[in-house]
Amino acid sequence: MYKRQSLRRLFETLAARMKSILYLVVLIVSFGPSAILLTLGVIFSPVWLYSLFESQMATLVPFLLVVAGLLGFWGMFALNNLTLYPHKTDTPPKRLIVYLSLGCIASLTATVFAAYMDWLLAIAMFLPIPVAACLTYRNRAYFHKQVCS
C-alpha cells in the first residue's frame, strides 16, 4: 500500500515536470525567431532613438514595434506562468490582455513585413499568435472570472 502511494506521487511529480518541459519547448520553438528579431531590435533601439531626435519620424515605427514586442513577451511569460501555476496570479487580467494584444499587433506587423521577404520567415513570425491564443483559451476561466466581474 505504501509503495503504491509513493509510486503514484512519483508519477504525479514526473507528469508535472514533463508538462513544464513541454510548455517550455513549445515556447522556445514558437517564440524563438521572434525573440531573435526582438533582440536585434533592442540592440538597434539607441540608433532609432537618436534618429527620432534628429526628426526622422520613420524610425518611430520600428521603435514602437520593439516596445510592443517587449510588452508582448512579458505578457506571454506571465500567461505561461499562469498556465503552469494557476494559484500564482502575478499580472492582473486586464493588464495581461493589453500586453498580449500589443504582442499580437507587433507579431502581425512583423509577419506582414516578413511576407515581403520570405514566406517561411512570415510563418515563423506568425507562430506566437496561435500559441498565445491557445494558452489564453486554456486560462479562459481566469480571464472570465476577473474581467467580467
PDB file of C-alpha atoms in Angstrom:
ATOM      1  CA  MET A   1       0.000   0.000   0.000  1.00  0.00           C
ATOM      2  CA  TYR A   2       2.766   2.424   0.928  1.00  0.00           C
ATOM      3  CA  LYS A   3       4.702   1.630  -2.272  1.00  0.00           C
ATOM      4  CA  ARG A   4       1.664   2.338  -4.434  1.00  0.00           C
ATOM      5  CA  GLN A   5       1.187   5.751  -2.862  1.00  0.00           C
ATOM      6  CA  SER A   6       4.839   6.629  -3.248  1.00  0.00           C
ATOM      7  CA  LEU A   7       4.822   5.440  -6.871  1.00  0.00           C
ATOM      8  CA  ARG A   8       1.687   7.463  -7.554  1.00  0.00           C
ATOM      9  CA  ARG A   9       3.306  10.543  -6.017  1.00  0.00           C
ATOM     10  CA  LEU A  10       6.432   9.941  -8.103  1.00  0.00           C
ATOM     11  CA  PHE A  11       4.406   9.703 -11.312  1.00  0.00           C
ATOM     12  CA  GLU A  12       2.467  12.847 -10.443  1.00  0.00           C
ATOM     13  CA  THR A  13       5.658  14.843  -9.922  1.00  0.00           C
ATOM     14  CA  LEU A  14       7.135  13.452 -13.148  1.00  0.00           C
ATOM     15  CA  ALA A  15       3.963  14.376 -15.030  1.00  0.00           C
ATOM     16  CA  ALA A  16       4.082  17.916 -13.640  1.00  0.00           C
ATOM     17  CA  ARG A  17       7.726  18.289 -14.660  1.00  0.00           C
ATOM     18  CA  MET A  18       7.044  16.898 -18.133  1.00  0.00           C
ATOM     19  CA  LYS A  19       4.199  19.386 -18.515  1.00  0.00           C
ATOM     20  CA  SER A  20       6.557  22.235 -17.619  1.00  0.00           C
ATOM     21  CA  ILE A  21       9.207  20.970 -20.021  1.00  0.00           C
ATOM     22  CA  LEU A  22       6.657  20.556 -22.815  1.00  0.00           C
ATOM     23  CA  TYR A  23       5.385  24.127 -22.374  1.00  0.00           C
ATOM     24  CA  LEU A  24       8.964  25.376 -22.376  1.00  0.00           C
ATOM     25  CA  VAL A  25       9.736  23.526 -25.627  1.00  0.00           C
ATOM     26  CA  VAL A  26       6.592  24.931 -27.261  1.00  0.00           C
ATOM     27  CA  LEU A  27       7.536  28.453 -26.186  1.00  0.00           C
ATOM     28  CA  ILE A  28      11.106  28.086 -27.440  1.00  0.00           C
ATOM     29  CA  VAL A  29      10.023  26.730 -30.817  1.00  0.00           C
ATOM     30  CA  SER A  30       7.246  29.241 -31.389  1.00  0.00           C
ATOM     31  CA  PHE A  31       8.870  32.340 -29.899  1.00  0.00           C
ATOM     32  CA  GLY A  32      12.489  31.639 -30.902  1.00  0.00           C
ATOM     33  CA  PRO A  33      12.557  33.536 -34.225  1.00  0.00           C
ATOM     34  CA  SER A  34      10.566  36.401 -32.738  1.00  0.00           C
ATOM     35  CA  ALA A  35      12.944  36.566 -29.777  1.00  0.00           C
ATOM     36  CA  ILE A  36      15.932  36.793 -32.115  1.00  0.00           C
ATOM     37  CA  LEU A  37      14.286  39.592 -34.090  1.00  0.00           C
ATOM     38  CA  LEU A  38      13.304  41.355 -30.866  1.00  0.00           C
ATOM     39  CA  THR A  39      16.881  41.081 -29.591  1.00  0.00           C
ATOM     40  CA  LEU A  40      18.121  42.749 -32.763  1.00  0.00           C
ATOM     41  CA  GLY A  41      15.504  45.450 -32.274  1.00  0.00           C
ATOM     42  CA  VAL A  42      16.663  46.092 -28.722  1.00  0.00           C
ATOM     43  CA  ILE A  43      20.269  46.268 -29.906  1.00  0.00           C
ATOM     44  CA  PHE A  44      19.399  48.860 -32.572  1.00  0.00           C
ATOM     45  CA  SER A  45      16.944  50.853 -30.451  1.00  0.00           C
ATOM     46  CA  PRO A  46      19.550  53.508 -29.465  1.00  0.00           C
ATOM     47  CA  VAL A  47      20.091  54.200 -33.162  1.00  0.00           C
ATOM     48  CA  TRP A  48      16.349  54.599 -33.680  1.00  0.00           C
ATOM     49  CA  LEU A  49      16.078  56.904 -30.681  1.00  0.00           C
ATOM     50  CA  TYR A  50      18.924  59.029 -31.996  1.00  0.00           C
ATOM     51  CA  SER A  51      17.275  59.189 -35.424  1.00  0.00           C
ATOM     52  CA  LEU A  52      13.980  60.078 -33.775  1.00  0.00           C
ATOM     53  CA  PHE A  53      15.611  63.032 -32.021  1.00  0.00           C
ATOM     54  CA  GLU A  54      17.078  64.086 -35.354  1.00  0.00           C
ATOM     55  CA  SER A  55      13.439  64.430 -36.522  1.00  0.00           C
ATOM     56  CA  GLN A  56      13.231  61.337 -38.696  1.00  0.00           C
ATOM     57  CA  MET A  57       9.757  60.085 -37.840  1.00  0.00           C
ATOM     58  CA  ALA A  58      10.140  56.933 -39.976  1.00  0.00           C
ATOM     59  CA  THR A  59      12.170  55.357 -37.176  1.00  0.00           C
ATOM     60  CA  LEU A  60       9.228  55.640 -34.797  1.00  0.00           C
ATOM     61  CA  VAL A  61       7.536  52.527 -36.235  1.00  0.00           C
ATOM     62  CA  PRO A  62      10.383  50.068 -35.519  1.00  0.00           C
ATOM     63  CA  PHE A  63      10.909  51.549 -32.074  1.00  0.00           C
ATOM     64  CA  LEU A  64       7.211  51.162 -31.210  1.00  0.00           C
ATOM     65  CA  LEU A  65       7.307  47.592 -32.557  1.00  0.00           C
ATOM     66  CA  VAL A  66      10.185  46.791 -30.210  1.00  0.00           C
ATOM     67  CA  VAL A  67       8.341  48.286 -27.229  1.00  0.00           C
ATOM     68  CA  ALA A  68       5.141  46.414 -28.128  1.00  0.00           C
ATOM     69  CA  GLY A  69       7.129  43.216 -28.648  1.00  0.00           C
ATOM     70  CA  LEU A  70       8.788  43.534 -25.244  1.00  0.00           C
ATOM     71  CA  LEU A  71       5.428  44.043 -23.567  1.00  0.00           C
ATOM     72  CA  GLY A  72       4.042  41.089 -25.525  1.00  0.00           C
ATOM     73  CA  PHE A  73       6.873  38.875 -24.331  1.00  0.00           C
ATOM     74  CA  TRP A  74       6.238  39.982 -20.768  1.00  0.00           C
ATOM     75  CA  GLY A  75       2.585  39.078 -21.199  1.00  0.00           C
ATOM     76  CA  MET A  76       3.476  35.707 -22.687  1.00  0.00           C
ATOM     77  CA  PHE A  77       5.764  34.860 -19.774  1.00  0.00           C
ATOM     78  CA  ALA A  78       3.010  35.875 -17.345  1.00  0.00           C
ATOM     79  CA  LEU A  79       0.489  33.754 -19.264  1.00  0.00           C
ATOM     80  CA  ASN A  80       2.843  30.769 -19.243  1.00  0.00           C
ATOM     81  CA  ASN A  81       3.362  31.220 -15.507  1.00  0.00           C
ATOM     82  CA  LEU A  82      -0.420  31.355 -15.060  1.00  0.00           C
ATOM     83  CA  THR A  83      -0.788  28.151 -17.078  1.00  0.00           C
ATOM     84  CA  LEU A  84       1.812  26.230 -15.099  1.00  0.00           C
ATOM     85  CA  TYR A  85       0.958  27.639 -11.675  1.00  0.00           C
ATOM     86  CA  PRO A  86      -2.719  28.691 -11.662  1.00  0.00           C
ATOM     87  CA  HIS A  87      -2.675  29.655  -7.983  1.00  0.00           C
ATOM     88  CA  LYS A  88       0.011  32.291  -8.593  1.00  0.00           C
ATOM     89  CA  THR A  89      -1.510  35.322 -10.288  1.00  0.00           C
ATOM     90  CA  ASP A  90       1.174  37.944 -10.789  1.00  0.00           C
ATOM     91  CA  THR A  91      -0.384  40.068 -13.515  1.00  0.00           C
ATOM     92  CA  PRO A  92      -3.944  41.388 -13.373  1.00  0.00           C
ATOM     93  CA  PRO A  93      -6.063  40.061 -16.255  1.00  0.00           C
ATOM     94  CA  LYS A  94      -6.857  43.435 -17.825  1.00  0.00           C
ATOM     95  CA  ARG A  95      -3.172  44.320 -17.965  1.00  0.00           C
ATOM     96  CA  LEU A  96      -2.378  40.862 -19.316  1.00  0.00           C
ATOM     97  CA  ILE A  97      -4.903  41.365 -22.102  1.00  0.00           C
ATOM     98  CA  VAL A  98      -3.238  44.669 -23.021  1.00  0.00           C
ATOM     99  CA  TYR A  99       0.226  43.068 -23.043  1.00  0.00           C
ATOM    100  CA  LEU A 100      -0.906  40.138 -25.172  1.00  0.00           C
ATOM    101  CA  SER A 101      -2.750  42.449 -27.576  1.00  0.00           C
ATOM    102  CA  LEU A 102       0.349  44.594 -28.060  1.00  0.00           C
ATOM    103  CA  GLY A 103       2.407  41.463 -28.638  1.00  0.00           C
ATOM    104  CA  CYS A 104      -0.060  40.192 -31.241  1.00  0.00           C
ATOM    105  CA  ILE A 105      -0.030  43.556 -33.023  1.00  0.00           C
ATOM    106  CA  ALA A 106       3.775  43.522 -33.092  1.00  0.00           C
ATOM    107  CA  SER A 107       3.808  39.934 -34.327  1.00  0.00           C
ATOM    108  CA  LEU A 108       1.258  40.643 -37.062  1.00  0.00           C
ATOM    109  CA  THR A 109       3.223  43.677 -38.205  1.00  0.00           C
ATOM    110  CA  ALA A 110       6.433  41.638 -38.296  1.00  0.00           C
ATOM    111  CA  THR A 111       4.568  38.946 -40.237  1.00  0.00           C
ATOM    112  CA  VAL A 112       3.441  41.464 -42.849  1.00  0.00           C
ATOM    113  CA  PHE A 113       6.965  42.846 -43.225  1.00  0.00           C
ATOM    114  CA  ALA A 114       8.431  39.327 -43.367  1.00  0.00           C
ATOM    115  CA  ALA A 115       5.935  38.223 -46.023  1.00  0.00           C
ATOM    116  CA  TYR A 116       7.623  40.576 -48.487  1.00  0.00           C
ATOM    117  CA  MET A 117      10.958  38.816 -47.901  1.00  0.00           C
ATOM    118  CA  ASP A 118      10.219  35.125 -47.388  1.00  0.00           C
ATOM    119  CA  TRP A 119       7.087  33.130 -46.637  1.00  0.00           C
ATOM    120  CA  LEU A 120       8.922  30.828 -44.193  1.00  0.00           C
ATOM    121  CA  LEU A 121      10.004  33.850 -42.195  1.00  0.00           C
ATOM    122  CA  ALA A 122       6.405  35.072 -42.256  1.00  0.00           C
ATOM    123  CA  ILE A 123       5.231  31.738 -40.829  1.00  0.00           C
ATOM    124  CA  ALA A 124       7.895  31.927 -38.116  1.00  0.00           C
ATOM    125  CA  MET A 125       6.792  35.455 -37.190  1.00  0.00           C
ATOM    126  CA  PHE A 126       3.136  34.349 -37.081  1.00  0.00           C
ATOM    127  CA  LEU A 127       3.698  31.344 -34.765  1.00  0.00           C
ATOM    128  CA  PRO A 128       3.433  33.280 -31.453  1.00  0.00           C
ATOM    129  CA  ILE A 129      -0.149  34.313 -32.181  1.00  0.00           C
ATOM    130  CA  PRO A 130      -1.739  30.820 -32.200  1.00  0.00           C
ATOM    131  CA  VAL A 131       0.323  29.789 -29.165  1.00  0.00           C
ATOM    132  CA  ALA A 132      -0.827  32.864 -27.238  1.00  0.00           C
ATOM    133  CA  ALA A 133      -4.408  32.182 -28.330  1.00  0.00           C
ATOM    134  CA  CYS A 134      -4.163  28.564 -27.174  1.00  0.00           C
ATOM    135  CA  LEU A 135      -2.783  29.494 -23.754  1.00  0.00           C
ATOM    136  CA  THR A 136      -5.363  32.260 -23.397  1.00  0.00           C
ATOM    137  CA  TYR A 137      -8.085  29.746 -24.185  1.00  0.00           C
ATOM    138  CA  ARG A 138      -6.684  27.323 -21.601  1.00  0.00           C
ATOM    139  CA  ASN A 139      -6.862  30.096 -18.989  1.00  0.00           C
ATOM    140  CA  ARG A 140     -10.248  31.435 -20.095  1.00  0.00           C
ATOM    141  CA  ALA A 141     -11.764  30.850 -16.665  1.00  0.00           C
ATOM    142  CA  TYR A 142      -9.209  33.228 -15.089  1.00  0.00           C
ATOM    143  CA  PHE A 143      -9.955  35.934 -17.631  1.00  0.00           C
ATOM    144  CA  HIS A 144     -13.723  35.453 -17.474  1.00  0.00           C
ATOM    145  CA  LYS A 145     -13.799  35.428 -13.685  1.00  0.00           C
ATOM    146  CA  GLN A 146     -11.622  38.512 -13.324  1.00  0.00           C
ATOM    147  CA  VAL A 147     -12.692  40.671 -16.286  1.00  0.00           C
ATOM    148  CA  CYS A 148     -16.447  40.052 -16.254  1.00  0.00           C
ATOM    149  CA  SER A 149     -16.899  40.564 -12.523  1.00  0.00           C
TER     150      SER A 149
END
